[in-house]
Amino acid sequence: MNEAVALIALHQLVYQGMFFAKNFFLRRRLGKSIRGTNREASVFIGFFVVFLGFTLFEALHSDRGIAPPSTMDTVTYILGILLMAASVIVAWASLRDLGDSWRVGVIEEQQTELVKTGIYRFTRNPYFVAYLILFAAYTVFLQSTSLLILSAVGFGLIHRLVRREEAHLSAQHGESYREFKAAVPRYLWW
């Protein structure tokens, strides 16, 4: 196993470990499903599995940690690792701050609290922002045009998920959500 594969595997272990732990303990505490059955979420999960598989394939064929690094390789290596760390921090803050309102996909019949504190003061969708940072991290770390293209597709899929969630939250929380939407950006600056 080369260094690139090891770092990406470690990142995924932490990132997905947080996700699965949150889902497991929240479902157990609430005693009901926290996963919606909407098509957009299923498509994104399938896409992410493909993205991750492609990332690991590229990492296996990467010379990261094998060839002597150039200055640009060192910069992208460090930037990639910093972005991986940022994605974990943003995902962790999102999972922590959303508390019992955490859901995977939209569940129409469940009423959840509208969270506007913590990381949600800066972005309405921090967990999706964490995924976007993750896409950027792997793309930069592996210096991959293919991952850049897949990341653009991933952004499009995330945007569809976000739009679906926004419609649901607007219907569920009304004016309170519309005020939140007007005050806090969807992602970071937009």
mmCIF file of N, CA and C in Angstrom, residues 16-119:
data_model
loop_
_atom_site.group_PDB
_atom_site.id
_atom_site.type_symbol
_atom_site.label_atom_id
_atom_site.label_comp_id
_atom_site.label_asym_id
_atom_site.label_seq_id
_atom_site.Cartn_x
_atom_site.Cartn_y
_atom_site.Cartn_z
ATOM 1 N N GLN A 16 -16.060 8.432 7.557
ATOM 2 C CA GLN A 16 -17.214 7.526 7.533
ATOM 3 C C GLN A 16 -17.497 6.961 8.923
ATOM 4 N N GLY A 17 -16.456 6.816 9.726
ATOM 5 C CA GLY A 17 -16.661 6.362 11.103
ATOM 6 C C GLY A 17 -17.548 7.314 11.880
ATOM 7 N N MET A 18 -17.301 8.615 11.732
ATOM 8 C CA MET A 18 -18.157 9.613 12.394
ATOM 9 C C MET A 18 -19.592 9.505 11.890
ATOM 10 N N PHE A 19 -19.740 9.388 10.569
ATOM 11 C CA PHE A 19 -21.058 9.309 9.938
ATOM 12 C C PHE A 19 -21.840 8.096 10.457
ATOM 13 N N PHE A 20 -21.216 6.924 10.412
ATOM 14 C CA PHE A 20 -21.910 5.710 10.833
ATOM 15 C C PHE A 20 -22.172 5.696 12.337
ATOM 16 N N ALA A 21 -21.241 6.211 13.128
ATOM 17 C CA ALA A 21 -21.462 6.272 14.576
ATOM 18 C C ALA A 21 -22.644 7.185 14.896
ATOM 19 N N LYS A 22 -22.694 8.354 14.266
ATOM 20 C CA LYS A 22 -23.816 9.275 14.484
ATOM 21 C C LYS A 22 -25.128 8.597 14.111
ATOM 22 N N ASN A 23 -25.175 7.956 12.946
ATOM 23 C CA ASN A 23 -26.399 7.295 12.497
ATOM 24 C C ASN A 23 -26.812 6.176 13.457
ATOM 25 N N PHE A 24 -25.862 5.357 13.850
ATOM 26 C CA PHE A 24 -26.156 4.221 14.730
ATOM 27 C C PHE A 24 -26.713 4.686 16.072
ATOM 28 N N PHE A 25 -26.005 5.605 16.734
ATOM 29 C CA PHE A 25 -26.418 6.023 18.074
ATOM 30 C C PHE A 25 -27.686 6.872 18.054
ATOM 31 N N LEU A 26 -27.857 7.696 17.024
ATOM 32 C CA LEU A 26 -29.073 8.510 16.947
ATOM 33 C C LEU A 26 -30.292 7.633 16.681
ATOM 34 N N ARG A 27 -30.164 6.699 15.760
ATOM 35 C CA ARG A 27 -31.290 5.790 15.469
ATOM 36 C C ARG A 27 -31.656 4.991 16.719
ATOM 37 N N ARG A 28 -30.659 4.557 17.423
ATOM 38 C CA ARG A 28 -30.890 3.784 18.649
ATOM 39 C C ARG A 28 -31.580 4.640 19.715
ATOM 40 N N ARG A 29 -31.131 5.885 19.870
ATOM 41 C CA ARG A 29 -31.712 6.771 20.879
ATOM 42 C C ARG A 29 -33.144 7.164 20.527
ATOM 43 N N LEU A 30 -33.392 7.479 19.244
ATOM 44 C CA LEU A 30 -34.729 7.911 18.834
ATOM 45 C C LEU A 30 -35.693 6.746 18.644
ATOM 46 N N GLY A 31 -35.151 5.576 18.359
ATOM 47 C CA GLY A 31 -35.994 4.407 18.150
ATOM 48 C C GLY A 31 -36.772 4.438 16.845
ATOM 49 N N LYS A 32 -36.275 5.198 15.878
ATOM 50 C CA LYS A 32 -36.925 5.251 14.561
ATOM 51 C C LYS A 32 -35.872 5.514 13.495
ATOM 52 N N SER A 33 -36.249 5.243 12.267
ATOM 53 C CA SER A 33 -35.322 5.414 11.146
ATOM 54 C C SER A 33 -34.928 6.878 10.993
ATOM 55 N N ILE A 34 -33.675 7.100 10.678
ATOM 56 C CA ILE A 34 -33.219 8.461 10.393
ATOM 57 C C ILE A 34 -32.764 8.582 8.942
ATOM 58 N N ARG A 35 -33.052 7.571 8.144
ATOM 59 C CA ARG A 35 -32.657 7.582 6.730
ATOM 60 C C ARG A 35 -33.893 7.649 5.854
ATOM 61 N N GLY A 36 -33.924 8.690 5.007
ATOM 62 C CA GLY A 36 -35.006 8.827 4.049
ATOM 63 C C GLY A 36 -34.821 7.856 2.891
ATOM 64 N N THR A 37 -35.865 7.685 2.121
ATOM 65 C CA THR A 37 -35.798 6.765 0.979
ATOM 66 C C THR A 37 -35.858 7.518 -0.341
ATOM 67 N N ASN A 38 -35.495 8.798 -0.308
ATOM 68 C CA ASN A 38 -35.578 9.579 -1.538
ATOM 69 C C ASN A 38 -34.474 9.204 -2.521
ATOM 70 N N ARG A 39 -34.825 9.295 -3.775
ATOM 71 C CA ARG A 39 -33.946 8.877 -4.880
ATOM 72 C C ARG A 39 -32.634 9.656 -4.903
ATOM 73 N N GLU A 40 -32.699 10.973 -4.654
ATOM 74 C CA GLU A 40 -31.492 11.802 -4.710
ATOM 75 C C GLU A 40 -30.415 11.297 -3.756
ATOM 76 N N ALA A 41 -30.812 10.931 -2.543
ATOM 77 C CA ALA A 41 -29.834 10.445 -1.563
ATOM 78 C C ALA A 41 -29.217 9.124 -2.016
ATOM 79 N N SER A 42 -30.046 8.237 -2.556
ATOM 80 C CA SER A 42 -29.530 6.946 -3.033
ATOM 81 C C SER A 42 -28.567 7.126 -4.202
ATOM 82 N N VAL A 43 -28.902 8.034 -5.114
ATOM 83 C CA VAL A 43 -28.022 8.308 -6.260
ATOM 84 C C VAL A 43 -26.692 8.870 -5.769
ATOM 85 N N PHE A 44 -26.740 9.803 -4.801
ATOM 86 C CA PHE A 44 -25.501 10.383 -4.294
ATOM 87 C C PHE A 44 -24.645 9.324 -3.607
ATOM 88 N N ILE A 45 -25.259 8.468 -2.818
ATOM 89 C CA ILE A 45 -24.494 7.409 -2.140
ATOM 90 C C ILE A 45 -23.805 6.514 -3.173
ATOM 91 N N GLY A 46 -24.534 6.134 -4.208
ATOM 92 C CA GLY A 46 -23.940 5.330 -5.284
ATOM 93 C C GLY A 46 -22.801 6.058 -5.967
ATOM 94 N N PHE A 47 -23.015 7.348 -6.258
ATOM 95 C CA PHE A 47 -21.962 8.152 -6.877
ATOM 96 C C PHE A 47 -20.734 8.201 -5.974
ATOM 97 N N PHE A 48 -20.946 8.420 -4.673
ATOM 98 C CA PHE A 48 -19.817 8.548 -3.764
ATOM 99 C C PHE A 48 -18.999 7.262 -3.710
ATOM 100 N N VAL A 49 -19.658 6.124 -3.740
ATOM 101 C CA VAL A 49 -18.944 4.841 -3.763
ATOM 102 C C VAL A 49 -18.069 4.761 -5.015
ATOM 103 N N VAL A 50 -18.622 5.173 -6.161
ATOM 104 C CA VAL A 50 -17.847 5.184 -7.415
ATOM 105 C C VAL A 50 -16.692 6.178 -7.307
ATOM 106 N N PHE A 51 -16.972 7.386 -6.791
ATOM 107 C CA PHE A 51 -15.932 8.409 -6.628
ATOM 108 C C PHE A 51 -14.803 7.877 -5.749
ATOM 109 N N LEU A 52 -15.163 7.265 -4.634
ATOM 110 C CA LEU A 52 -14.155 6.741 -3.718
ATOM 111 C C LEU A 52 -13.359 5.609 -4.359
ATOM 112 N N GLY A 53 -14.036 4.730 -5.082
ATOM 113 C CA GLY A 53 -13.343 3.654 -5.787
ATOM 114 C C GLY A 53 -12.364 4.197 -6.810
ATOM 115 N N PHE A 54 -12.800 5.211 -7.557
ATOM 116 C CA PHE A 54 -11.928 5.823 -8.558
ATOM 117 C C PHE A 54 -10.751 6.519 -7.880
ATOM 118 N N THR A 55 -11.019 7.174 -6.743
ATOM 119 C CA THR A 55 -9.955 7.844 -5.990
ATOM 120 C C THR A 55 -8.905 6.836 -5.537
ATOM 121 N N LEU A 56 -9.347 5.724 -4.980
ATOM 122 C CA LEU A 56 -8.399 4.706 -4.519
ATOM 123 C C LEU A 56 -7.634 4.083 -5.679
ATOM 124 N N PHE A 57 -8.305 3.890 -6.817
ATOM 125 C CA PHE A 57 -7.627 3.384 -8.009
ATOM 126 C C PHE A 57 -6.518 4.350 -8.427
ATOM 127 N N GLU A 58 -6.851 5.650 -8.471
ATOM 128 C CA GLU A 58 -5.830 6.643 -8.838
ATOM 129 C C GLU A 58 -4.710 6.680 -7.805
ATOM 130 N N ALA A 59 -5.067 6.563 -6.532
ATOM 131 C CA ALA A 59 -4.048 6.581 -5.482
ATOM 132 C C ALA A 59 -3.117 5.374 -5.592
ATOM 133 N N LEU A 60 -3.677 4.210 -5.922
ATOM 134 C CA LEU A 60 -2.850 3.010 -6.102
ATOM 135 C C LEU A 60 -1.834 3.184 -7.220
ATOM 136 N N HIS A 61 -2.210 3.950 -8.220
ATOM 137 C CA HIS A 61 -1.331 4.169 -9.367
ATOM 138 C C HIS A 61 -0.591 5.499 -9.275
ATOM 139 N N SER A 62 -0.627 6.092 -8.101
ATOM 140 C CA SER A 62 0.043 7.364 -7.866
ATOM 141 C C SER A 62 1.475 7.099 -7.409
ATOM 142 N N ASP A 63 2.333 8.081 -7.651
ATOM 143 C CA ASP A 63 3.698 7.945 -7.145
ATOM 144 C C ASP A 63 3.889 8.753 -5.861
ATOM 145 N N ARG A 64 2.790 9.163 -5.222
ATOM 146 C CA ARG A 64 2.873 9.878 -3.946
ATOM 147 C C ARG A 64 3.608 9.001 -2.934
ATOM 148 N N GLY A 65 4.639 9.559 -2.334
ATOM 149 C CA GLY A 65 5.389 8.820 -1.337
ATOM 150 C C GLY A 65 6.420 7.875 -1.922
ATOM 151 N N ILE A 66 6.518 7.825 -3.258
ATOM 152 C CA ILE A 66 7.469 6.922 -3.905
ATOM 153 C C ILE A 66 8.534 7.744 -4.630
ATOM 154 N N ALA A 67 8.082 8.616 -5.519
ATOM 155 C CA ALA A 67 9.013 9.451 -6.290
ATOM 156 C C ALA A 67 9.450 10.650 -5.451
ATOM 157 N N PRO A 68 10.651 11.174 -5.713
ATOM 158 C CA PRO A 68 11.075 12.379 -5.002
ATOM 159 C C PRO A 68 10.134 13.536 -5.362
ATOM 160 N N PRO A 69 9.599 14.256 -4.361
ATOM 161 C CA PRO A 69 8.619 15.296 -4.657
ATOM 162 C C PRO A 69 9.236 16.549 -5.261
ATOM 163 N N SER A 70 8.530 17.140 -6.204
ATOM 164 C CA SER A 70 8.902 18.460 -6.702
ATOM 165 C C SER A 70 8.271 19.475 -5.754
ATOM 166 N N THR A 71 8.598 20.760 -5.946
ATOM 167 C CA THR A 71 8.009 21.800 -5.102
ATOM 168 C C THR A 71 6.496 21.805 -5.227
ATOM 169 N N MET A 72 5.982 21.701 -6.459
ATOM 170 C CA MET A 72 4.539 21.692 -6.670
ATOM 171 C C MET A 72 3.908 20.464 -6.034
ATOM 172 N N ASP A 73 4.556 19.321 -6.122
ATOM 173 C CA ASP A 73 4.044 18.114 -5.479
ATOM 174 C C ASP A 73 3.946 18.312 -3.966
ATOM 175 N N THR A 74 4.941 18.946 -3.384
ATOM 176 C CA THR A 74 4.933 19.197 -1.942
ATOM 177 C C THR A 74 3.782 20.121 -1.567
ATOM 178 N N VAL A 75 3.572 21.172 -2.342
ATOM 179 C CA VAL A 75 2.475 22.118 -2.080
ATOM 180 C C VAL A 75 1.127 21.414 -2.179
ATOM 181 N N THR A 76 0.907 20.659 -3.243
ATOM 182 C CA THR A 76 -0.385 19.986 -3.408
ATOM 183 C C THR A 76 -0.565 18.870 -2.377
ATOM 184 N N TYR A 77 0.524 18.237 -1.985
ATOM 185 C CA TYR A 77 0.476 17.203 -0.945
ATOM 186 C C TYR A 77 -0.009 17.809 0.371
ATOM 187 N N ILE A 78 0.629 18.895 0.779
ATOM 188 C CA ILE A 78 0.262 19.558 2.038
ATOM 189 C C ILE A 78 -1.146 20.130 1.948
ATOM 190 N N LEU A 79 -1.473 20.785 0.842
ATOM 191 C CA LEU A 79 -2.813 21.347 0.666
ATOM 192 C C LEU A 79 -3.871 20.244 0.695
ATOM 193 N N GLY A 80 -3.598 19.134 0.043
ATOM 194 C CA GLY A 80 -4.537 18.009 0.055
ATOM 195 C C GLY A 80 -4.785 17.489 1.460
ATOM 196 N N ILE A 81 -3.721 17.353 2.238
ATOM 197 C CA ILE A 81 -3.862 16.878 3.622
ATOM 198 C C ILE A 81 -4.624 17.898 4.467
ATOM 199 N N LEU A 82 -4.328 19.184 4.282
ATOM 200 C CA LEU A 82 -5.058 20.221 5.022
ATOM 201 C C LEU A 82 -6.544 20.210 4.673
ATOM 202 N N LEU A 83 -6.855 20.010 3.398
ATOM 203 C CA LEU A 83 -8.259 19.930 2.985
ATOM 204 C C LEU A 83 -8.932 18.681 3.561
ATOM 205 N N MET A 84 -8.211 17.560 3.617
ATOM 206 C CA MET A 84 -8.780 16.355 4.244
ATOM 207 C C MET A 84 -9.113 16.641 5.710
ATOM 208 N N ALA A 85 -8.177 17.289 6.404
ATOM 209 C CA ALA A 85 -8.416 17.627 7.811
ATOM 210 C C ALA A 85 -9.609 18.578 7.939
ATOM 211 N N ALA A 86 -9.686 19.569 7.057
ATOM 212 C CA ALA A 86 -10.805 20.519 7.093
ATOM 213 C C ALA A 86 -12.136 19.807 6.874
ATOM 214 N N SER A 87 -12.171 18.835 5.965
ATOM 215 C CA SER A 87 -13.430 18.124 5.714
ATOM 216 C C SER A 87 -13.882 17.358 6.955
ATOM 217 N N VAL A 88 -12.945 16.781 7.683
ATOM 218 C CA VAL A 88 -13.290 16.059 8.914
ATOM 219 C C VAL A 88 -13.788 17.032 9.980
ATOM 220 N N ILE A 89 -13.130 18.166 10.116
ATOM 221 C CA ILE A 89 -13.530 19.154 11.123
ATOM 222 C C ILE A 89 -14.924 19.699 10.825
ATOM 223 N N VAL A 90 -15.181 20.051 9.571
ATOM 224 C CA VAL A 90 -16.498 20.584 9.187
ATOM 225 C C VAL A 90 -17.573 19.509 9.361
ATOM 226 N N ALA A 91 -17.289 18.275 8.954
ATOM 227 C CA ALA A 91 -18.258 17.181 9.124
ATOM 228 C C ALA A 91 -18.544 16.945 10.605
ATOM 229 N N TRP A 92 -17.509 16.921 11.422
ATOM 230 C CA TRP A 92 -17.682 16.709 12.861
ATOM 231 C C TRP A 92 -18.537 17.818 13.470
ATOM 232 N N ALA A 93 -18.244 19.082 13.132
ATOM 233 C CA ALA A 93 -19.026 20.202 13.667
ATOM 234 C C ALA A 93 -20.483 20.101 13.232
ATOM 235 N N SER A 94 -20.700 19.695 12.002
ATOM 236 C CA SER A 94 -22.057 19.532 11.487
ATOM 237 C C SER A 94 -22.815 18.457 12.258
ATOM 238 N N LEU A 95 -22.195 17.307 12.431
ATOM 239 C CA LEU A 95 -22.825 16.203 13.158
ATOM 240 C C LEU A 95 -23.098 16.586 14.610
ATOM 241 N N ARG A 96 -22.157 17.267 15.223
ATOM 242 C CA ARG A 96 -22.315 17.698 16.617
ATOM 243 C C ARG A 96 -23.444 18.718 16.749
ATOM 244 N N ASP A 97 -23.413 19.761 15.906
ATOM 245 C CA ASP A 97 -24.350 20.867 16.061
ATOM 246 C C ASP A 97 -25.775 20.523 15.648
ATOM 247 N N LEU A 98 -25.942 19.593 14.724
ATOM 248 C CA LEU A 98 -27.292 19.240 14.285
ATOM 249 C C LEU A 98 -28.010 18.371 15.321
ATOM 250 N N GLY A 99 -27.258 17.704 16.170
ATOM 251 C CA GLY A 99 -27.866 16.937 17.258
ATOM 252 C C GLY A 99 -28.893 15.931 16.777
ATOM 253 N N ASP A 100 -30.054 15.930 17.425
ATOM 254 C CA ASP A 100 -31.110 14.972 17.095
ATOM 255 C C ASP A 100 -31.837 15.303 15.800
ATOM 256 N N SER A 101 -31.545 16.439 15.188
ATOM 257 C CA SER A 101 -32.180 16.799 13.911
ATOM 258 C C SER A 101 -31.479 16.158 12.720
ATOM 259 N N TRP A 102 -30.363 15.460 12.957
ATOM 260 C CA TRP A 102 -29.612 14.806 11.875
ATOM 261 C C TRP A 102 -30.477 13.767 11.167
ATOM 262 N N ARG A 103 -30.522 13.838 9.842
ATOM 263 C CA ARG A 103 -31.193 12.833 9.026
ATOM 264 C C ARG A 103 -30.352 12.597 7.783
ATOM 265 N N VAL A 104 -30.469 11.410 7.213
ATOM 266 C CA VAL A 104 -29.812 11.092 5.949
ATOM 267 C C VAL A 104 -30.911 11.105 4.898
ATOM 268 N N GLY A 105 -30.950 12.163 4.111
ATOM 269 C CA GLY A 105 -32.041 12.342 3.160
ATOM 270 C C GLY A 105 -33.246 12.960 3.847
ATOM 271 N N VAL A 106 -34.271 13.210 3.084
ATOM 272 C CA VAL A 106 -35.491 13.833 3.592
ATOM 273 C C VAL A 106 -36.459 12.747 4.055
ATOM 274 N N ILE A 107 -36.987 12.923 5.255
ATOM 275 C CA ILE A 107 -38.044 12.050 5.774
ATOM 276 C C ILE A 107 -39.254 12.952 5.999
ATOM 277 N N GLU A 108 -40.159 12.935 5.048
ATOM 278 C CA GLU A 108 -41.298 13.856 5.033
ATOM 279 C C GLU A 108 -42.103 13.828 6.330
ATOM 280 N N GLU A 109 -42.314 12.657 6.899
ATOM 281 C CA GLU A 109 -43.219 12.530 8.041
ATOM 282 C C GLU A 109 -42.583 12.874 9.384
ATOM 283 N N GLN A 110 -41.284 13.200 9.413
ATOM 284 C CA GLN A 110 -40.630 13.522 10.684
ATOM 285 C C GLN A 110 -40.408 15.024 10.818
ATOM 286 N N GLN A 111 -40.803 15.569 11.947
ATOM 287 C CA GLN A 111 -40.579 16.977 12.273
ATOM 288 C C GLN A 111 -39.259 17.074 13.034
ATOM 289 N N THR A 112 -38.367 17.935 12.577
ATOM 290 C CA THR A 112 -37.092 18.134 13.266
ATOM 291 C C THR A 112 -36.948 19.606 13.619
ATOM 292 N N GLU A 113 -36.098 19.872 14.590
ATOM 293 C CA GLU A 113 -35.811 21.241 14.997
ATOM 294 C C GLU A 113 -34.960 21.913 13.914
ATOM 295 N N LEU A 114 -35.201 23.205 13.683
ATOM 296 C CA LEU A 114 -34.372 23.977 12.758
ATOM 297 C C LEU A 114 -33.163 24.487 13.534
ATOM 298 N N VAL A 115 -31.992 24.001 13.190
ATOM 299 C CA VAL A 115 -30.761 24.369 13.890
ATOM 300 C C VAL A 115 -30.119 25.551 13.175
ATOM 301 N N LYS A 116 -29.849 26.623 13.957
ATOM 302 C CA LYS A 116 -29.260 27.835 13.387
ATOM 303 C C LYS A 116 -28.019 28.280 14.158
ATOM 304 N N THR A 117 -27.517 27.413 15.018
ATOM 305 C CA THR A 117 -26.376 27.765 15.856
ATOM 306 C C THR A 117 -25.143 26.963 15.447
ATOM 307 N N GLY A 118 -24.029 27.256 16.106
ATOM 308 C CA GLY A 118 -22.785 26.544 15.806
ATOM 309 C C GLY A 118 -22.346 26.803 14.376
ATOM 310 N N ILE A 119 -21.928 25.758 13.707
ATOM 311 C CA ILE A 119 -21.441 25.892 12.328
ATOM 312 C C ILE A 119 -22.559 26.328 11.381
#
